[in-house]
Coordinates of C-alpha atoms in Angstrom, one line a residue:
M1309 CA -38.7 59.6 94.0
K1310 CA -41.5 60.9 91.9
Y1311 CA -41.4 60.0 88.2
T1312 CA -41.0 63.7 87.3
E1313 CA -37.9 63.9 89.6
I1314 CA -36.4 60.8 88.0
L1315 CA -36.9 62.4 84.5
S1316 CA -35.2 65.6 85.7
E1317 CA -32.3 63.7 87.3
N1318 CA -31.9 61.4 84.4
S1319 CA -31.7 64.3 82.0
R1320 CA -29.0 65.9 84.2
Y1321 CA -27.0 62.7 84.2
E1322 CA -27.4 62.4 80.4
K1323 CA -25.6 65.7 79.8
N1324 CA -22.5 64.3 81.7
L1325 CA -22.3 60.8 80.3
K1326 CA -18.7 59.6 80.1
G1327 CA -17.1 56.5 78.7
E1328 CA -18.4 53.8 76.4
R1329 CA -22.2 53.5 76.4
Y1330 CA -23.8 50.5 78.1
S1331 CA -26.6 49.5 75.7
I1332 CA -29.7 48.0 77.1
K1333 CA -32.6 46.8 74.9
V1334 CA -36.0 45.9 76.3
L1335 CA -38.3 43.4 74.5
S1336 CA -41.8 43.1 75.7
N1337 CA -45.4 42.1 74.8
I1338 CA -46.8 44.8 77.1
V1339 CA -46.1 48.5 77.3
V1340 CA -43.1 49.2 79.6
N1341 CA -41.8 52.5 78.2
Q1342 CA -41.6 54.2 81.6
L1343 CA -39.0 51.6 82.6
G1344 CA -36.5 53.3 80.3
D1345 CA -36.0 56.5 82.2
I1346 CA -36.0 54.7 85.6
L1347 CA -33.4 52.1 84.4
E1348 CA -31.2 54.8 82.8
Y1349 CA -31.4 56.9 86.0
G1350 CA -30.5 53.9 88.3
S1351 CA -27.6 52.8 86.1
R1352 CA -26.2 56.3 85.5
K1353 CA -26.4 57.1 89.2
A1354 CA -24.1 54.1 89.7
S1355 CA -21.7 55.6 87.1
I1356 CA -22.8 53.3 84.3
P1357 CA -23.5 55.3 81.1
A1358 CA -26.6 53.3 80.1
I1359 CA -28.7 53.9 77.0
V1360 CA -32.1 52.1 76.9
S1361 CA -34.0 51.3 73.8
F1362 CA -37.1 49.3 73.1
G1363 CA -38.1 46.7 70.6
D1364 CA -41.5 46.9 68.8
Y1365 CA -44.5 46.1 70.9
D1366 CA -45.3 42.4 71.1
N1367 CA -42.6 41.5 68.6
I1368 CA -40.2 39.6 70.8
I1369 CA -39.4 36.7 68.5
Q1370 CA -38.7 38.9 65.5
D1371 CA -36.8 41.5 67.6
G1372 CA -34.7 38.7 69.1
F1373 CA -33.6 37.7 65.6
N1374 CA -32.6 41.2 64.6
P1375 CA -28.8 41.7 65.0
T1376 CA -28.1 44.0 67.9
D1377 CA -25.0 45.3 69.7
A1378 CA -26.8 45.5 73.0
N1379 CA -24.8 44.7 76.2
L1380 CA -28.0 43.7 78.0
V1381 CA -31.4 42.5 76.8
I1382 CA -34.4 42.5 79.2
I1383 CA -37.5 40.5 78.3
F1384 CA -41.0 41.2 79.7
W1385 CA -43.1 38.3 78.3
E1386 CA -46.3 38.5 80.2
L1387 CA -48.8 35.6 80.3
P1388 CA -52.0 37.7 79.8
N1389 CA -50.7 38.8 76.4
F1390 CA -49.5 35.5 74.9
I1391 CA -53.1 35.1 73.8
E1392 CA -55.5 38.0 73.9
G1393 CA -57.3 37.7 77.3
L1394 CA -55.5 34.6 78.4
H1395 CA -55.8 35.6 82.0
Y1396 CA -59.6 35.1 82.0
R1397 CA -59.9 32.5 79.2
V1398 CA -57.3 30.1 80.5
D1399 CA -59.6 28.3 83.0
A1400 CA -61.8 27.2 80.1
L1401 CA -59.0 25.4 78.4
T1402 CA -58.9 21.6 78.4
N1403 CA -55.8 19.7 79.6
D1404 CA -54.8 19.0 76.0
E1405 CA -55.2 22.7 75.1
M1406 CA -53.1 23.7 78.1
T1407 CA -50.4 21.3 77.0
M1408 CA -50.4 22.6 73.5
L1409 CA -50.2 26.2 74.7
E1410 CA -47.4 25.3 77.0
E1411 CA -45.4 23.7 74.2
K1412 CA -46.0 26.7 71.9
I1413 CA -44.7 29.1 74.5
V1414 CA -41.7 27.0 75.3
N1415 CA -40.8 26.7 71.6
E1416 CA -41.0 30.4 71.2
I1417 CA -38.9 31.0 74.2
L1418 CA -36.3 28.6 72.9
L1419 CA -36.2 30.5 69.6
V1420 CA -35.5 33.7 71.4
F1421 CA -32.9 32.2 73.8
D1422 CA -31.0 30.8 70.8
S1423 CA -31.2 34.0 68.8
L1424 CA -29.8 36.0 71.8
E1425 CA -26.9 33.6 72.4
S1426 CA -24.3 36.2 71.5
I1427 CA -25.7 38.9 73.8
P1428 CA -23.5 39.3 76.9
L1429 CA -26.3 39.3 79.4
V1430 CA -30.1 38.5 79.1
L1431 CA -32.5 39.0 81.9
F1432 CA -35.8 37.1 81.5
N1433 CA -38.6 37.6 83.9
R1434 CA -40.0 34.4 85.4
F1435 CA -43.7 34.0 84.7
S1436 CA -46.1 35.3 87.3
S1437 CA -49.9 35.0 87.8
L1438 CA -49.9 36.9 91.1
L1439 CA -51.6 40.1 89.9
F1440 CA -54.5 38.1 88.6
N1441 CA -55.2 35.4 91.2
Q1442 CA -54.0 36.7 94.5
S1443 CA -57.5 36.6 96.0
T1444 CA -58.4 33.0 95.3
P1445 CA -57.4 30.1 97.6
L1446 CA -57.5 27.7 94.6
Q1447 CA -54.8 27.3 92.0
G1448 CA -56.2 28.2 88.7
H1449 CA -55.0 27.4 85.2
L1450 CA -53.0 30.6 84.9
E1451 CA -51.0 29.8 88.0
T1452 CA -50.5 26.2 86.9
L1453 CA -49.3 27.4 83.5
A1454 CA -46.9 29.9 85.1
N1455 CA -45.5 27.2 87.4
R1456 CA -45.1 24.7 84.5
L1457 CA -43.4 27.3 82.3
N1458 CA -41.0 28.3 85.1
N1459 CA -40.0 24.7 85.6
R1460 CA -39.3 24.4 81.9
I1461 CA -37.2 27.6 81.6
D1462 CA -35.2 26.6 84.7
Q1463 CA -34.0 23.6 82.6
M1464 CA -33.1 25.5 79.5
V1465 CA -31.4 28.7 80.4
L1466 CA -28.0 29.4 78.9
N1467 CA -24.9 30.9 80.5
N1468 CA -25.8 34.4 79.4
I1469 CA -29.4 34.2 80.6
H1470 CA -30.5 35.0 84.2
L1471 CA -34.1 34.7 85.5
V1472 CA -35.7 37.6 87.4
N1473 CA -38.3 36.6 90.1
V1474 CA -41.1 39.1 89.4
D1475 CA -43.1 37.9 92.4
K1476 CA -40.3 39.2 94.7
V1477 CA -40.5 42.6 93.0
I1478 CA -44.3 42.6 93.5
A1479 CA -43.8 41.6 97.2
T1480 CA -41.5 44.6 97.7
V1481 CA -44.1 47.2 96.7
G1482 CA -47.3 45.2 97.3
I1483 CA -49.9 43.9 94.8
Q1484 CA -52.0 47.0 94.9
N1485 CA -49.0 49.3 94.1
S1486 CA -47.6 47.1 91.4
A1487 CA -50.3 47.2 88.7
D1488 CA -52.7 49.8 87.5
F1489 CA -55.5 48.0 85.6
R1490 CA -56.9 51.3 84.1
Y1491 CA -53.9 51.4 81.8
F1492 CA -53.7 47.7 81.3
Y1493 CA -57.2 47.6 79.8
S1494 CA -56.7 50.9 77.9
S1495 CA -53.2 50.5 76.5
K1496 CA -51.7 47.2 77.8
A1497 CA -49.5 49.0 80.3
L1498 CA -49.7 46.7 83.3
Y1499 CA -47.0 47.9 85.8
T1500 CA -46.8 51.1 87.9
I1501 CA -43.8 53.5 88.5
A1502 CA -43.4 51.9 91.9
F1503 CA -43.0 48.5 90.4
F1504 CA -40.5 49.7 87.8
Q1505 CA -38.4 51.4 90.6
A1506 CA -38.4 48.1 92.6
Y1507 CA -37.6 46.1 89.4
V1508 CA -34.6 48.3 88.6
N1509 CA -33.4 47.9 92.2
T1510 CA -33.7 44.1 91.7
I1511 CA -31.8 43.9 88.4
L1512 CA -29.2 46.6 89.1
P1513 CA -26.8 44.1 90.8
Y1514 CA -26.6 42.3 87.5
I1515 CA -25.7 45.5 85.7
L1516 CA -23.1 46.5 88.4
A1517 CA -21.5 43.1 88.2
A1518 CA -21.3 43.2 84.4
N1519 CA -19.6 46.5 84.6
G1520 CA -17.1 45.7 87.3
K1521 CA -18.9 47.8 89.9
M1522 CA -19.4 45.2 92.6
K1523 CA -18.0 45.7 96.1
K1524 CA -15.2 43.5 97.3
A1525 CA -14.9 44.0 101.1
I1526 CA -17.2 44.8 104.0
I1527 CA -15.5 46.4 107.0
F1528 CA -17.1 46.6 110.4
D1529 CA -16.7 48.8 113.4
C1530 CA -17.0 46.7 116.6
D1531 CA -18.9 48.3 119.5
N1532 CA -22.6 48.4 118.8
T1533 CA -21.9 47.2 115.3
L1534 CA -20.4 43.7 115.5
W1535 CA -21.8 43.2 119.0
G1536 CA -24.1 45.1 121.4
G1537 CA -22.4 47.3 124.0
I1538 CA -19.0 48.9 124.5
L1539 CA -16.3 46.4 125.1
G1540 CA -14.1 48.8 127.0
E1541 CA -16.9 49.6 129.5
D1542 CA -19.0 46.5 129.6
G1543 CA -16.3 43.9 129.4
L1544 CA -16.2 40.6 127.4
D1545 CA -18.8 38.9 129.5
N1546 CA -21.4 41.7 129.2
I1547 CA -21.4 42.5 125.5
S1548 CA -24.6 41.3 123.7
L1549 CA -24.0 38.5 121.2
S1550 CA -26.1 35.6 122.4
P1551 CA -28.9 34.4 120.0
N1552 CA -31.0 33.9 123.2
N1553 CA -30.8 37.6 124.0
R1554 CA -33.2 40.2 122.6
V1555 CA -30.4 42.4 121.5
G1556 CA -27.7 39.8 121.1
T1557 CA -29.7 37.8 118.6
V1558 CA -29.6 40.8 116.2
F1559 CA -25.8 41.0 116.2
S1560 CA -25.6 37.2 116.0
E1561 CA -27.7 37.4 112.8
V1562 CA -25.6 40.2 111.4
Q1563 CA -22.4 38.2 111.9
G1564 CA -24.1 35.2 110.3
L1565 CA -25.0 37.3 107.3
A1566 CA -21.5 38.7 107.0
L1567 CA -20.1 35.1 107.0
S1568 CA -22.6 34.2 104.3
L1569 CA -21.2 37.0 102.1
K1570 CA -17.7 35.7 102.7
K1571 CA -18.7 32.1 101.9
N1572 CA -21.1 32.6 99.0
Q1573 CA -19.8 35.7 97.3
G1574 CA -16.1 35.7 98.3
V1575 CA -16.5 39.0 100.1
L1576 CA -13.5 40.1 102.2
L1577 CA -14.3 40.7 105.9
G1578 CA -12.4 43.2 108.0
L1579 CA -12.5 45.3 111.2
C1580 CA -11.9 49.1 111.6
S1581 CA -12.5 50.0 115.2
K1582 CA -11.3 52.4 117.8
N1583 CA -10.5 49.9 120.5
N1584 CA -7.8 48.1 122.5
P1585 CA -6.4 45.4 120.1
A1586 CA -5.9 42.9 122.8
D1587 CA -9.5 43.2 124.0
V1588 CA -10.9 42.7 120.5
D1589 CA -8.6 39.7 120.0
K1590 CA -9.9 38.2 123.2
V1591 CA -13.5 38.5 122.0
L1592 CA -12.6 36.9 118.7
D1593 CA -10.7 34.1 120.4
E1594 CA -12.8 33.5 123.6
H1595 CA -16.4 34.7 123.4
P1596 CA -18.6 31.6 123.0
D1597 CA -21.2 33.4 120.9
M1598 CA -18.8 35.1 118.5
L1599 CA -19.5 33.7 115.0
I1600 CA -16.8 35.7 113.2
K1601 CA -13.3 34.4 114.1
K1602 CA -9.8 35.7 113.4
D1603 CA -9.5 33.3 110.5
D1604 CA -12.5 34.8 108.8
L1605 CA -10.9 38.3 108.7
S1606 CA -8.7 39.4 105.8
I1607 CA -7.7 42.6 107.6
K1608 CA -7.9 44.1 111.0
K1609 CA -7.3 47.7 112.0
V1610 CA -8.1 48.0 115.7
N1611 CA -6.3 51.0 117.2
W1612 CA -7.0 54.6 118.3
N1613 CA -6.1 56.2 114.9
D1614 CA -8.8 58.0 112.9
K1615 CA -10.9 55.8 110.8
V1616 CA -10.2 57.7 107.6
S1617 CA -6.5 56.8 107.8
N1618 CA -7.3 53.2 108.8
L1619 CA -9.7 52.8 105.8
K1620 CA -7.1 54.2 103.5
Q1621 CA -4.6 51.7 104.8
I1622 CA -7.1 48.9 104.4
S1623 CA -7.6 49.9 100.8
N1624 CA -3.8 49.9 100.2
E1625 CA -3.1 46.7 102.0
L1626 CA -5.9 44.8 100.3
N1627 CA -4.9 46.5 97.0
I1628 CA -8.5 47.3 96.2
G1629 CA -10.1 50.7 95.5
L1630 CA -11.9 52.7 98.1
D1631 CA -15.0 52.3 96.0
S1632 CA -14.8 48.5 96.5
I1633 CA -15.4 48.9 100.2
V1634 CA -18.5 49.0 102.3
F1635 CA -18.1 50.3 105.8
V1636 CA -20.5 49.7 108.7
D1637 CA -20.6 51.8 111.8
D1638 CA -23.1 52.9 114.5
S1639 CA -21.6 56.4 115.1
D1640 CA -23.3 59.4 113.3
F1641 CA -20.0 61.2 113.6
E1642 CA -17.9 58.5 112.0
V1643 CA -20.4 57.8 109.3
E1644 CA -20.6 61.5 108.3
L1645 CA -16.8 61.8 108.5
I1646 CA -16.2 58.9 106.1
K1647 CA -18.9 60.1 103.7
K1648 CA -17.2 63.5 103.6
E1649 CA -13.6 62.5 103.5
L1650 CA -13.9 59.2 101.6
P1651 CA -17.0 59.6 99.4
E1652 CA -16.0 56.6 97.3
I1653 CA -16.7 54.3 100.2
T1654 CA -20.3 53.1 100.7
V1655 CA -21.2 53.6 104.3
L1656 CA -24.0 51.8 106.2
K1657 CA -25.2 53.3 109.4
V1658 CA -26.5 50.9 112.1
P1659 CA -30.2 51.7 112.6
T1660 CA -31.3 53.3 115.8
K1661 CA -34.0 50.7 115.9
I1662 CA -31.7 47.8 116.2
Y1663 CA -34.2 45.2 114.9
K1664 CA -33.9 46.8 111.5
Y1665 CA -30.1 46.1 111.3
P1666 CA -30.2 42.6 109.7
M1667 CA -32.6 43.8 107.0
L1668 CA -30.2 46.8 106.3
L1669 CA -27.4 44.3 105.7
R1670 CA -29.6 42.0 103.6
N1671 CA -30.6 44.9 101.4
A1672 CA -26.9 45.6 100.8
F1673 CA -26.2 42.1 99.5
G1674 CA -26.8 43.3 95.9
L1675 CA -23.7 45.5 96.2
F1676 CA -21.5 42.4 96.3
F1677 CA -23.4 40.4 93.7
G1678 CA -21.4 38.3 91.3
M1679 CA -22.8 36.0 88.7
G1680 CA -21.2 32.8 90.0
Q1681 CA -18.7 31.6 92.6
T1682 CA -15.3 30.3 91.8
D1683 CA -12.5 28.5 93.7
E1684 CA -10.8 31.8 94.0
D1685 CA -13.9 33.3 95.8
R1686 CA -14.0 30.3 98.2
N1687 CA -10.3 30.7 99.1
K1688 CA -10.1 34.5 99.0
T1689 CA -9.6 35.1 102.7
Q1690 CA -6.7 32.6 102.7
I1691 CA -5.3 34.2 99.5
Y1692 CA -5.2 37.7 101.1
K1693 CA -3.6 36.3 104.3
Q1694 CA -0.9 34.9 102.1
Q1695 CA -0.5 38.3 100.6
N1696 CA 0.0 39.8 104.0
E1697 CA 2.7 37.2 104.7
R1698 CA 4.4 38.2 101.5
K1699 CA 4.4 41.9 102.5
A1700 CA 5.7 41.1 105.9
E1701 CA 8.6 39.1 104.5
E1702 CA 9.3 41.7 101.9
K1703 CA 10.3 44.1 104.7
S1704 CA 13.2 41.9 105.7
F1705 CA 14.8 42.3 102.3
S1706 CA 16.8 45.4 101.2
N1707 CA 16.6 44.5 97.6
I1708 CA 13.4 43.9 95.8
D1709 CA 14.9 41.4 93.3
D1710 CA 16.3 39.3 96.1
Y1711 CA 12.9 39.3 97.7
L1712 CA 11.2 38.3 94.4
E1713 CA 13.7 35.5 93.8
S1714 CA 13.1 34.1 97.3
L1715 CA 9.4 33.6 96.5
G1716 CA 9.8 30.7 94.1
L1717 CA 7.3 32.2 91.7
K1718 CA 5.6 30.0 89.2
I1719 CA 3.1 30.8 86.5
R1720 CA 1.1 28.2 84.7
V1721 CA -0.3 29.0 81.3
Y1722 CA -3.6 27.8 80.0
V1723 CA -4.9 28.2 76.4
D1724 CA -8.6 27.9 75.7
D1725 CA -9.3 26.3 79.0
S1726 CA -13.0 25.7 79.2
S1727 CA -12.8 24.6 82.9
S1728 CA -12.1 28.2 84.0
I1729 CA -14.8 30.0 82.0
M1730 CA -16.6 31.4 85.0
R1731 CA -13.4 32.6 86.6
L1732 CA -12.2 34.3 83.4
A1733 CA -15.5 36.1 83.0
Q1734 CA -15.3 37.1 86.7
I1735 CA -11.9 38.7 86.6
S1736 CA -12.8 40.6 83.5
Q1737 CA -15.7 42.1 85.4
K1738 CA -13.8 42.8 88.6
T1739 CA -10.3 43.9 87.4
N1740 CA -9.8 47.6 87.0
Q1741 CA -6.2 48.5 87.8
F1742 CA -4.1 46.3 85.6
N1743 CA -6.6 46.2 82.8
L1744 CA -5.5 47.7 79.4
T1745 CA -9.0 48.0 77.9
T1746 CA -11.5 47.3 80.7
T1747 CA -13.7 45.2 78.4
R1748 CA -16.1 43.1 80.4
Y1749 CA -17.1 39.5 79.4
T1750 CA -19.8 37.1 80.5
D1751 CA -19.5 33.3 80.7
S1752 CA -21.2 32.9 77.4
L1753 CA -18.9 35.3 75.6
I1754 CA -15.8 33.6 77.0
S1755 CA -17.3 30.2 75.9
K1756 CA -17.9 31.5 72.4
L1757 CA -14.4 33.0 72.1
I1758 CA -12.8 29.7 73.2
L1759 CA -14.6 28.0 70.3
E1760 CA -13.5 30.5 67.7
S1761 CA -10.6 29.3 65.5
N1762 CA -9.2 32.8 65.1
V1763 CA -9.1 33.5 68.8
R1764 CA -6.9 32.3 71.7
V1765 CA -8.0 32.8 75.3
V1766 CA -4.9 32.7 77.3
S1767 CA -4.9 32.7 81.1
I1768 CA -2.4 32.2 83.9
S1769 CA -2.5 31.0 87.5
V1770 CA 0.2 32.1 89.9
S1771 CA 1.8 30.4 92.9
D1772 CA 4.8 30.8 95.2
K1773 CA 6.1 29.4 98.4
F1774 CA 3.2 31.0 100.3
G1775 CA 0.5 29.3 98.3
E1776 CA -1.7 29.5 95.2
S1777 CA -3.2 32.8 94.0
G1778 CA -5.5 31.0 91.4
I1779 CA -6.4 32.2 87.9
T1780 CA -5.2 35.8 88.0
G1781 CA -4.4 36.8 84.4
L1782 CA -6.2 36.9 81.1
C1783 CA -5.3 37.8 77.5
I1784 CA -7.6 37.4 74.5
L1785 CA -5.8 37.3 71.2
K1786 CA -7.5 37.6 67.8
F1787 CA -5.7 36.6 64.6
D1788 CA -5.8 37.6 60.9
R1789 CA -3.7 34.7 59.6
M1790 CA -3.9 35.9 56.0
A1791 CA -2.3 39.2 57.1
K1792 CA 0.0 37.4 59.6
A1793 CA -1.3 39.9 62.2
G1794 CA -2.7 39.6 65.7
H1795 CA -4.5 41.9 68.1
I1796 CA -4.6 41.9 71.9
E1797 CA -8.3 42.5 72.6
T1798 CA -7.9 42.2 76.3
L1799 CA -5.0 42.0 78.7
L1800 CA -5.5 42.1 82.4
M1801 CA -4.1 40.8 85.7
S1802 CA -5.6 40.7 89.2
C1803 CA -4.4 43.4 91.5
R1804 CA -3.2 40.9 94.0
I1805 CA -0.3 39.7 91.8
I1806 CA 0.9 43.2 90.7
G1807 CA 4.4 44.1 91.7
R1808 CA 6.2 40.8 91.0
N1809 CA 7.1 41.4 87.3
I1810 CA 4.6 38.6 86.4
E1811 CA 3.2 40.9 83.7
Y1812 CA 6.6 40.7 81.8
A1813 CA 6.8 36.9 82.0
F1814 CA 3.2 36.8 80.8
M1815 CA 4.0 39.0 77.8
D1816 CA 7.1 36.8 77.0
T1817 CA 4.7 33.9 77.0
L1818 CA 2.2 35.7 74.8
I1819 CA 4.8 36.6 72.2
C1820 CA 6.0 33.0 72.1
L1821 CA 2.4 31.9 71.4
V1822 CA 1.9 34.5 68.8
K1823 CA 5.1 33.4 66.9
K1824 CA 3.8 29.9 66.9
E1825 CA 0.6 31.2 65.2
G1826 CA 2.8 32.5 62.4
V1827 CA 2.1 36.2 63.3
S1828 CA 4.7 38.8 62.5
K1829 CA 2.8 41.9 63.6
L1830 CA 0.9 42.4 66.9
N1831 CA -1.5 45.3 67.5
A1832 CA -2.9 46.4 70.9
S1833 CA -4.7 49.3 72.5
Y1834 CA -4.9 51.0 75.9
R1835 CA -8.2 52.6 76.9
K1836 CA -7.6 55.1 79.7
T1837 CA -10.0 54.9 82.7
S1838 CA -10.0 56.5 86.1
K1839 CA -8.3 53.4 87.6
N1840 CA -5.8 52.0 85.1
E1841 CA -3.3 54.9 85.0
Q1842 CA -0.5 52.5 86.3
V1843 CA -0.5 50.6 83.0
S1844 CA -0.7 53.6 80.7
D1845 CA 2.8 53.0 79.4
F1846 CA 2.9 49.2 79.7
Y1847 CA 3.0 48.5 76.0
T1848 CA 5.8 51.0 75.6
R1849 CA 7.7 49.2 78.4
C1850 CA 7.3 46.0 76.4
G1851 CA 8.7 47.5 73.2
F1852 CA 5.5 48.3 71.4
T1853 CA 5.4 51.5 69.2
S1854 CA 2.6 54.1 69.9
L1855 CA 0.6 54.8 66.7
D1856 CA -1.9 57.4 67.7
T1857 CA -4.2 58.5 70.5
I1858 CA -7.9 59.3 69.8
E1859 CA -9.8 60.5 72.8
S1860 CA -9.0 58.0 75.6
V1861 CA -7.6 55.2 73.4
T1862 CA -4.0 54.8 72.4
R1863 CA -3.1 52.3 69.7
Y1864 CA 0.1 50.3 69.6
S1865 CA 1.9 48.0 67.2
L1866 CA 4.8 45.5 67.6
D1867 CA 7.1 43.8 65.1
V1868 CA 7.1 40.4 66.8
N1869 CA 10.5 39.4 65.4
N1870 CA 12.1 42.5 67.1
Y1871 CA 10.6 41.7 70.6
K1872 CA 13.2 41.5 73.3
E1873 CA 12.3 39.1 76.0
K1874 CA 12.5 40.1 79.7
D1875 CA 13.5 36.5 80.5
I1876 CA 13.0 36.9 84.2
K1877 CA 15.0 34.0 85.7
Y1878 CA 13.2 33.8 89.1
I1879 CA 9.8 33.1 87.5
E1880 CA 9.2 29.6 86.3
V1881 CA 6.7 29.3 83.4
L1882 CA 4.7 26.1 83.1
S1883 CA 2.3 25.2 80.3
E1884 CA -0.7 23.0 80.4

C-alpha cells in the first residue's frame, strides 16, 4: 500500500476503535515518525485498538526513566547516532577506544532495560551495520561493534524484552529500498516507508500474541493440499509425496512445516476434506512418505459434507473460536466459500505455482506465534485427544452429574508458583471465553506480581482418569489488608476444562484462601467482550452482588462470611 492509502485507512479505523486502547511508545535516536501510522494501521486491522506515541528525539535514557503506562515500548537505537558520524569515524578508533565505546553503550542499554522492567513488552532492535557496509568484503569496525553489542545484549535481556532482527527486515525489502540517505543526512530519518511496512509485519506477531490474537489450529484439505494429486482418482501409490519427486518434495516440505508448528508452537493439526475416510486413513497409516500421522492430528473431518459445516464442527469440538483457525485448501471455490460464510477463519489458498507453497506456509508462521513454549504446548495434541475420549464417554451417560462423578476429577492448587510463570502468562494471552476481564500478562508481569506481598497468584492444574490437562486456571488476587478487602484482578480458565463445574471448586478454593488472608470483603469485575458472554453472570451465580455497570464493565462485591460453598463432592482439591 502507498503511505497515503495507509493514512486514509488508519484514519477510518480510528473512528471505529473499540475496547481498551493498546498503548505503544516508540523511543529512538533517529526520526521514525512515519512508523506510527503504519504500526497503528497494522494493529487496528488485526482488531487491536493501538495508539502510538513517541518519546523525544535521541532521548532514550531519559524517556526510559519517565513513568509510562505503555503496553509496549519499541526501541530504535541506531549505531550511526550513538556518536555523531560514528558510521564513518568508527574505523579510526583504536582497540581501547572501541572497548570504551562498547562499555558505554552497554551501560546505557542496561539502564534503559532496568527502567523498563515494569513494561509488559519491550521490543529492542538488534544492532545492524548492513546499510553502511554491504559493499565491502572486509569486516569494518562498525560491523565488529554491532556484533559485539548483539552478543552482549543476548546475555542480558529480561523476560519482558524481545530482540528484533533488523537485518531480516532489510533482507525482506532489499538494502536499496530500506534506507533513503537524502533524509538521513538532512533530518536523521534513515528508513523508508517500505522498511517500516516490513518492520511492522515482523513485530506484529508479538502484538497479536500479547493481545490473545494468535491462531491455535491449522486445518488442511487433503488432495493437492497435503499431497499432490487426487487420492480417489490416482490411488495411494500415485499421489505425490516423495521428497525425491519434483512435486512431491513440495508437499513433503509442507507437512514438515506443519509438524514444526505442532512441535514448536503447540499448534493443533487437523483435516477437513471431501474424501473417502477409509482411503485417507490408509494414506496416513501406510504411505511411506507421509510425515503427518494419525497421532499428529487433533481432529479429522473426512467426509462428503460441506466444509462450512465441517469447520464449524471442528471449532465446536476443539472448543476454540473460528477466528483461532487457519484453513488451507487448493480449491478456489472452497476458499471463496469459507471466506464468505466463515470470515473469522483465516484461509490460505495453495498457490497455482506449487513451488511457492512452502513459503506461503512459512509466511503464515507469525499467525501462530507465542512468546515461549510450555509443557501444555508440547502435549497439546494428546490433551485434545483425551478431550475427545471424554466427549465420547459422556454420550453413554444419561445424567451429566453421573458422568462427571465417573471422571475422578482432581484439581491441584498452586499459590505464587514461579515454575509456571511462562504458562500463566500464556493462558492469560490465549484465553478468551472463560475470562472475566481479558487482561493480558507477560512473563515479567507475572514474575513481578508473584513477588508482591499484597498479591496472590493462584493457579490450578486439572486431571482425571483420562490424563492431565495441565495448568488451566489462573486468578490474581490483590489485597488491602488495612481495609480487610480483596479484589479479583483476573479470573480465567482454559476452554478445554469448561463444563465440569471446576470453576465452582476453584471459587470455593479462592474464598478459603481469602479468608486465611483476613479479608471480609471481596470485590470483582466483569468486562464484557465479544467472546466471554458465557461468564457474564458467573459472579452472580457465585453469590456476589452487582454494584453497577459502566459501559462494558460490571462491578461486584461479596461478603466473604456469607459465601455459600458449592462443595462439589466429585472434585478432589489438592494443595501444593
